Amino acid sequence: MDRYAVFGHPVKHSKSPQIHAAFASQTGQALRYEAIEAPLDGFAGTLRAFVAAGGRGGNVTVPFKEQAFRLADRCDALASQAQAVNTLRVEADGRLHGFNTDGIGLLRDLTDNLRLDLRGRRVLLVGAGGAAAGVLGPLLGAGVGELVIVNRTAARAQELAARFGVLGPIEAAPLQAPGKGFDVVLNATAAGLGGRAPAVPADVFAPHTVAYDLVYGPAAAPFLELARGAGAAAGHDGLGMLVEQAAEAFWLWRGVRPATAAVIAALRGAG
Ligand code: ATR
């Protein structure tokens, strides 16, 4: 059976094995998908051993996405823009092909699942790490009217705004003064993992604002509570994005596109 895996540290709570098992049974694809915790200083070796043992592809999560980008023999445009890889495919000649499906996953969740038309919208992206870099290209490609990026460390937001400026209307702003009443506010920081919300002013939110955290579950709660407290009517965590980025990876590996709605609903039901 073809083998796939998600590599991360930590990785034992990953929902990816469950998601890909659901995709495989739904599409009749024979494959095995496991979670592999690589040592913090041993991602390359762990990945090489997996490929040597016949592994066909993998997902890469925190903190290895930038390393995966450097290890890949070639990368698609989105991964190259982001300088981060979340999906690896082992080609017939053994070479590693890197992709980044995070931004596509976010876009599919926002537009297909949540029925949000991003064209012309004012979007605030909070955070300037790997997660933010992974979604900038697809967000700008969706035709947003204005994309403001802010970050605790301002220089990182400025660097991303400069790097992605060729793709669309992006500008960096101070974390304390990003502007008011955005249509969409996206949290791409890791603050929620420590139980905190990023320190954005309350008036970035308005009643019409859609707040979205790229992480899912309890880690999304501080940001979504901040948004709700500031009057935003709609708040969503990143579970839909997780399933959609997985569906895109499955398509890259197997050439078959799984349906996602039932998988998202099942994960929500399971808590
Ligand atoms: P990831 O791959 O998850 O994006 P990362 O590259 O380490 O991880 O980036 C983490 C992001 O979360 C950064 O934007 C970071 O801000 P800094 O660049 O200033 O470090 C942000 N972040 C982490 N903890 C935060 C907090 N408590 N408040 C605000 N931003 C935070």
CSV table of C-alpha atoms and ligand atoms in Angstrom, one decimal:
chain,number,residue,atom,x,y,z
A,1,MET,CA,0.0,0.0,0.0
A,2,ASP,CA,1.3,3.5,-0.8
A,3,ARG,CA,2.5,5.3,2.3
A,4,TYR,CA,2.1,8.9,3.2
A,5,ALA,CA,2.7,10.8,6.5
A,6,VAL,CA,2.5,14.1,8.2
A,7,PHE,CA,5.8,15.3,9.8
A,8,GLY,CA,5.8,17.7,12.7
A,9,HIS,CA,6.8,18.3,16.2
A,10,PRO,CA,4.6,17.9,18.1
A,11,VAL,CA,2.3,15.9,15.8
A,12,LYS,CA,0.4,13.4,17.9
A,13,HIS,CA,-2.8,15.5,18.0
A,14,SER,CA,-2.8,16.0,14.3
A,15,LYS,CA,-6.1,15.4,12.6
A,16,SER,CA,-4.4,14.7,9.2
A,17,PRO,CA,-4.3,10.9,9.5
A,18,GLN,CA,-8.1,10.9,10.2
A,19,ILE,CA,-8.8,13.3,7.3
A,20,HIS,CA,-6.7,11.3,4.8
A,21,ALA,CA,-8.2,8.0,5.9
A,22,ALA,CA,-11.7,9.5,5.3
A,23,PHE,CA,-10.6,10.8,1.8
A,24,ALA,CA,-9.1,7.4,1.0
A,25,SER,CA,-12.2,5.4,1.9
A,26,GLN,CA,-14.5,7.9,0.1
A,27,THR,CA,-12.5,7.8,-3.1
A,28,GLY,CA,-11.6,4.1,-3.0
A,29,GLN,CA,-7.8,4.9,-2.9
A,30,ALA,CA,-5.6,2.3,-1.2
A,31,LEU,CA,-3.1,4.2,0.9
A,32,ARG,CA,-1.8,4.4,4.4
A,33,TYR,CA,-1.2,7.7,6.2
A,34,GLU,CA,0.5,8.1,9.5
A,35,ALA,CA,1.8,10.9,11.8
A,36,ILE,CA,5.6,10.9,12.3
A,37,GLU,CA,7.1,13.1,15.0
A,38,ALA,CA,10.6,14.1,13.8
A,39,PRO,CA,13.2,15.2,16.3
A,40,LEU,CA,13.6,19.0,16.2
A,41,ASP,CA,17.1,18.6,14.8
A,42,GLY,CA,16.3,15.6,12.7
A,43,PHE,CA,13.6,16.4,10.1
A,44,ALA,CA,15.8,15.8,7.1
A,45,GLY,CA,17.0,12.4,8.3
A,46,THR,CA,13.5,11.3,9.2
A,47,LEU,CA,12.1,12.4,5.8
A,48,ARG,CA,15.0,10.6,4.0
A,49,ALA,CA,14.3,7.4,5.9
A,50,PHE,CA,10.6,7.6,5.0
A,51,VAL,CA,11.4,8.0,1.3
A,52,ALA,CA,14.0,5.2,1.4
A,53,ALA,CA,11.3,2.9,2.9
A,54,GLY,CA,9.0,3.7,-0.1
A,55,GLY,CA,7.1,6.7,1.2
A,56,ARG,CA,5.2,8.4,-1.6
A,57,GLY,CA,4.5,11.8,-0.1
A,58,GLY,CA,4.0,13.8,3.0
A,59,ASN,CA,2.5,16.8,4.7
A,60,VAL,CA,4.8,19.0,6.7
A,61,THR,CA,3.6,21.1,9.7
A,62,VAL,CA,5.1,23.3,12.4
A,63,PRO,CA,8.1,23.8,12.7
A,64,PHE,CA,9.5,22.1,9.5
A,65,LYS,CA,7.8,23.9,6.6
A,66,GLU,CA,10.8,26.2,5.8
A,67,GLN,CA,13.2,23.3,6.0
A,68,ALA,CA,11.0,21.3,3.7
A,69,PHE,CA,11.2,24.1,1.2
A,70,ARG,CA,15.0,24.0,1.3
A,71,LEU,CA,15.0,20.2,1.1
A,72,ALA,CA,12.7,19.9,-1.9
A,73,ASP,CA,14.4,19.4,-5.3
A,74,ARG,CA,11.8,21.7,-6.9
A,75,CYS,CA,8.8,23.7,-5.8
A,76,ASP,CA,5.7,25.0,-7.3
A,77,ALA,CA,5.0,28.8,-7.5
A,78,LEU,CA,3.0,29.1,-4.3
A,79,ALA,CA,5.7,27.3,-2.2
A,80,SER,CA,8.4,29.4,-3.8
A,81,GLN,CA,6.6,32.6,-3.0
A,82,ALA,CA,5.9,31.5,0.5
A,83,GLN,CA,9.4,29.9,0.9
A,84,ALA,CA,7.5,27.2,2.8
A,85,VAL,CA,6.3,23.7,1.8
A,86,ASN,CA,3.4,21.9,3.5
A,87,THR,CA,3.1,19.1,0.9
A,88,LEU,CA,5.8,16.9,-0.6
A,89,ARG,CA,5.4,14.4,-3.4
A,90,VAL,CA,8.0,11.8,-4.2
A,91,GLU,CA,8.3,11.7,-8.0
A,92,ALA,CA,9.0,8.5,-9.9
A,93,ASP,CA,12.8,9.3,-10.1
A,94,GLY,CA,12.9,9.8,-6.3
A,95,ARG,CA,13.0,13.6,-6.4
A,96,LEU,CA,11.1,15.6,-3.9
A,97,HIS,CA,8.5,18.0,-5.3
A,98,GLY,CA,7.3,20.7,-2.9
A,99,PHE,CA,4.0,22.4,-2.8
A,100,ASN,CA,2.2,24.8,-0.5
A,101,THR,CA,-1.6,24.1,-0.3
A,102,ASP,CA,-2.3,26.2,2.8
A,103,GLY,CA,-3.4,29.3,0.9
A,104,ILE,CA,-5.6,27.3,-1.4
A,105,GLY,CA,-7.1,25.6,1.6
A,106,LEU,CA,-7.9,29.0,3.2
A,107,LEU,CA,-9.4,30.4,0.0
A,108,ARG,CA,-11.6,27.3,-0.5
A,109,ASP,CA,-12.9,27.5,3.0
A,110,LEU,CA,-13.6,31.3,2.8
A,111,THR,CA,-15.1,31.2,-0.7
A,112,ASP,CA,-16.7,27.8,-1.2
A,113,ASN,CA,-17.7,26.8,2.4
A,114,LEU,CA,-18.3,30.2,4.0
A,115,ARG,CA,-19.5,31.8,0.7
A,116,LEU,CA,-17.4,34.9,1.1
A,117,ASP,CA,-16.6,36.9,-2.0
A,118,LEU,CA,-13.2,38.4,-1.4
A,119,ARG,CA,-13.1,40.6,-4.5
A,120,GLY,CA,-12.6,44.2,-3.6
A,121,ARG,CA,-12.7,43.4,0.2
A,122,ARG,CA,-10.5,45.1,2.8
A,123,VAL,CA,-8.6,42.4,4.5
A,124,LEU,CA,-6.4,42.6,7.6
A,125,LEU,CA,-3.8,39.8,8.1
A,126,VAL,CA,-2.3,39.6,11.6
A,127,GLY,CA,1.0,37.7,11.8
A,128,ALA,CA,4.0,37.5,9.6
A,129,GLY,CA,5.5,34.0,10.1
A,130,GLY,CA,5.3,30.9,8.0
A,131,ALA,CA,1.5,30.6,8.3
A,132,ALA,CA,1.0,34.2,7.0
A,133,ALA,CA,3.5,33.8,4.2
A,134,GLY,CA,1.7,30.6,3.0
A,135,VAL,CA,-1.6,32.4,2.5
A,136,LEU,CA,-0.6,35.8,1.0
A,137,GLY,CA,-0.2,34.7,-2.6
A,138,PRO,CA,-3.7,33.1,-2.9
A,139,LEU,CA,-5.3,36.0,-1.0
A,140,LEU,CA,-3.9,38.6,-3.4
A,141,GLY,CA,-4.8,36.3,-6.3
A,142,ALA,CA,-8.4,36.3,-5.1
A,143,GLY,CA,-8.6,40.0,-6.0
A,144,VAL,CA,-8.9,41.6,-2.5
A,145,GLY,CA,-9.2,45.4,-2.7
A,146,GLU,CA,-6.7,46.0,0.1
A,147,LEU,CA,-4.5,43.7,2.2
A,148,VAL,CA,-3.0,45.2,5.3
A,149,ILE,CA,-0.4,43.1,7.2
A,150,VAL,CA,0.6,43.7,10.8
A,151,ASN,CA,2.9,41.9,13.2
A,152,ARG,CA,4.2,42.1,16.7
A,153,THR,CA,7.7,42.4,15.1
A,154,ALA,CA,7.0,45.0,12.5
A,155,ALA,CA,10.0,44.3,10.3
A,156,ARG,CA,8.7,40.8,9.4
A,157,ALA,CA,5.4,42.4,8.1
A,158,GLN,CA,7.3,44.9,6.1
A,159,GLU,CA,9.5,42.2,4.6
A,160,LEU,CA,6.4,40.2,3.5
A,161,ALA,CA,4.7,43.3,2.1
A,162,ALA,CA,7.8,44.1,0.1
A,163,ARG,CA,8.1,40.5,-1.2
A,164,PHE,CA,4.5,40.1,-2.2
A,165,GLY,CA,3.9,43.6,-3.4
A,166,VAL,CA,4.3,42.5,-7.0
A,167,LEU,CA,1.2,40.3,-6.6
A,168,GLY,CA,-1.3,42.9,-5.5
A,169,PRO,CA,-2.3,45.7,-3.1
A,170,ILE,CA,-0.5,44.8,0.1
A,171,GLU,CA,0.9,47.2,2.7
A,172,ALA,CA,2.4,46.8,6.2
A,173,ALA,CA,1.1,48.8,9.1
A,174,PRO,CA,1.8,49.1,12.8
A,175,LEU,CA,0.1,46.5,15.0
A,176,GLN,CA,-1.5,49.2,17.1
A,177,ALA,CA,-2.9,51.2,14.1
A,178,PRO,CA,-3.8,49.0,11.2
A,179,GLY,CA,-7.0,50.9,10.2
A,180,LYS,CA,-10.6,50.4,11.1
A,181,GLY,CA,-13.6,48.2,10.3
A,182,PHE,CA,-12.1,45.6,8.0
A,183,ASP,CA,-14.3,43.3,6.0
A,184,VAL,CA,-12.2,40.3,7.0
A,185,VAL,CA,-9.6,39.9,9.8
A,186,LEU,CA,-7.4,36.9,9.6
A,187,ASN,CA,-5.3,35.7,12.6
A,188,ALA,CA,-2.1,34.0,11.4
A,189,THR,CA,-0.2,34.4,14.6
A,190,ALA,CA,0.8,31.6,17.1
A,191,ALA,CA,-0.6,33.7,20.0
A,192,GLY,CA,-3.6,31.4,20.5
A,193,LEU,CA,-1.4,28.4,21.1
A,194,GLY,CA,-0.3,30.2,24.3
A,195,GLY,CA,-3.9,31.1,25.1
A,196,ARG,CA,-3.7,34.8,24.0
A,197,ALA,CA,-5.0,37.0,21.3
A,198,PRO,CA,-2.7,39.3,19.3
A,199,ALA,CA,-2.9,42.9,20.5
A,200,VAL,CA,-4.9,44.5,17.7
A,201,PRO,CA,-7.2,47.4,18.5
A,202,ALA,CA,-10.9,46.5,18.9
A,203,ASP,CA,-11.9,48.9,16.1
A,204,VAL,CA,-10.4,46.7,13.4
A,205,PHE,CA,-13.6,44.8,13.9
A,206,ALA,CA,-17.1,46.1,12.9
A,207,PRO,CA,-20.5,44.3,12.9
A,208,HIS,CA,-20.0,43.2,9.3
A,209,THR,CA,-16.4,41.8,9.9
A,210,VAL,CA,-15.7,38.2,9.3
A,211,ALA,CA,-13.0,37.1,11.8
A,212,TYR,CA,-11.1,33.9,10.9
A,213,ASP,CA,-8.3,32.2,12.8
A,214,LEU,CA,-6.0,29.9,10.8
A,215,VAL,CA,-5.7,27.5,13.7
A,216,TYR,CA,-8.6,25.4,14.9
A,217,GLY,CA,-10.1,24.3,18.2
A,218,PRO,CA,-9.3,25.9,21.6
A,219,ALA,CA,-6.3,27.8,20.2
A,220,ALA,CA,-8.6,29.9,18.0
A,221,ALA,CA,-10.8,30.9,21.0
A,222,PRO,CA,-8.9,33.9,22.3
A,223,PHE,CA,-8.9,35.7,18.9
A,224,LEU,CA,-12.5,34.8,18.1
A,225,GLU,CA,-13.6,36.0,21.6
A,226,LEU,CA,-11.7,39.3,21.0
A,227,ALA,CA,-13.6,39.7,17.7
A,228,ARG,CA,-17.0,38.8,19.2
A,229,GLY,CA,-16.4,41.1,22.1
A,230,ALA,CA,-15.6,43.9,19.6
A,231,GLY,CA,-18.9,43.3,17.8
A,232,ALA,CA,-17.9,41.1,14.8
A,233,ALA,CA,-20.9,39.0,13.9
A,234,ALA,CA,-19.1,36.1,12.3
A,235,GLY,CA,-16.1,34.1,13.6
A,236,HIS,CA,-14.6,30.9,12.3
A,237,ASP,CA,-11.7,28.7,13.2
A,238,GLY,CA,-9.4,27.0,10.7
A,239,LEU,CA,-10.8,23.5,10.7
A,240,GLY,CA,-12.3,24.0,7.2
A,241,MET,CA,-8.9,25.3,6.0
A,242,LEU,CA,-7.2,22.2,7.4
A,243,VAL,CA,-9.5,19.8,5.6
A,244,GLU,CA,-9.3,21.9,2.3
A,245,GLN,CA,-5.5,22.0,2.3
A,246,ALA,CA,-5.5,18.2,2.9
A,247,ALA,CA,-7.9,17.8,-0.1
A,248,GLU,CA,-5.5,19.7,-2.3
A,249,ALA,CA,-2.6,17.6,-1.1
A,250,PHE,CA,-4.6,14.4,-1.8
A,251,TRP,CA,-5.3,15.6,-5.3
A,252,LEU,CA,-1.6,16.3,-5.9
A,253,TRP,CA,-0.7,12.8,-4.8
A,254,ARG,CA,-3.6,10.7,-6.2
A,255,GLY,CA,-5.1,12.8,-9.0
A,256,VAL,CA,-8.5,12.4,-7.3
A,257,ARG,CA,-10.3,15.3,-5.6
A,258,PRO,CA,-12.2,14.2,-2.4
A,259,ALA,CA,-15.4,15.9,-1.2
A,260,THR,CA,-14.8,17.9,1.9
A,261,ALA,CA,-18.1,18.9,3.5
A,262,ALA,CA,-18.9,15.6,5.2
A,263,VAL,CA,-15.3,15.3,6.5
A,264,ILE,CA,-15.5,18.8,8.0
A,265,ALA,CA,-18.9,18.0,9.6
A,266,ALA,CA,-17.6,14.7,11.0
A,267,LEU,CA,-14.6,16.4,12.6
A,268,ARG,CA,-16.8,19.2,14.1
A,269,GLY,CA,-19.2,16.5,15.4
A,270,ALA,CA,-16.3,14.6,17.0
A,271,GLY,CA,-15.2,17.9,18.8
B,1,ATR,P1,4.0,29.9,12.1
B,1,ATR,O1,4.7,29.0,11.1
B,1,ATR,O2,3.0,29.3,12.9
B,1,ATR,O3,3.5,31.2,11.4
B,1,ATR,P2,6.2,31.5,13.1
B,1,ATR,O4,6.9,31.6,11.8
B,1,ATR,O5,7.1,31.2,14.3
B,1,ATR,O6,5.2,30.3,13.1
B,1,ATR,O7,5.3,32.8,13.3
B,1,ATR,C1,4.6,33.0,14.5
B,1,ATR,C2,3.8,34.3,14.3
B,1,ATR,O8,3.0,34.5,15.4
B,1,ATR,C3,4.6,35.5,14.2
B,1,ATR,O9,3.9,36.5,13.4
B,1,ATR,C4,4.7,36.0,15.6
B,1,ATR,O10,5.1,37.3,15.8
B,1,ATR,P3,6.6,37.7,15.9
B,1,ATR,O11,7.1,37.8,14.4
B,1,ATR,O12,6.6,39.1,16.5
B,1,ATR,O13,7.3,36.7,16.7
B,1,ATR,C5,3.3,35.7,16.0
B,1,ATR,N1,3.1,35.6,17.5
B,1,ATR,C6,3.5,34.6,18.3
B,1,ATR,N2,3.1,34.8,19.6
B,1,ATR,C7,2.4,36.0,19.6
B,1,ATR,C8,1.8,36.8,20.6
B,1,ATR,N3,1.7,36.4,21.8
B,1,ATR,N4,1.2,38.0,20.2
B,1,ATR,C9,1.3,38.4,18.9
B,1,ATR,N5,1.9,37.7,17.9
B,1,ATR,C10,2.4,36.5,18.2
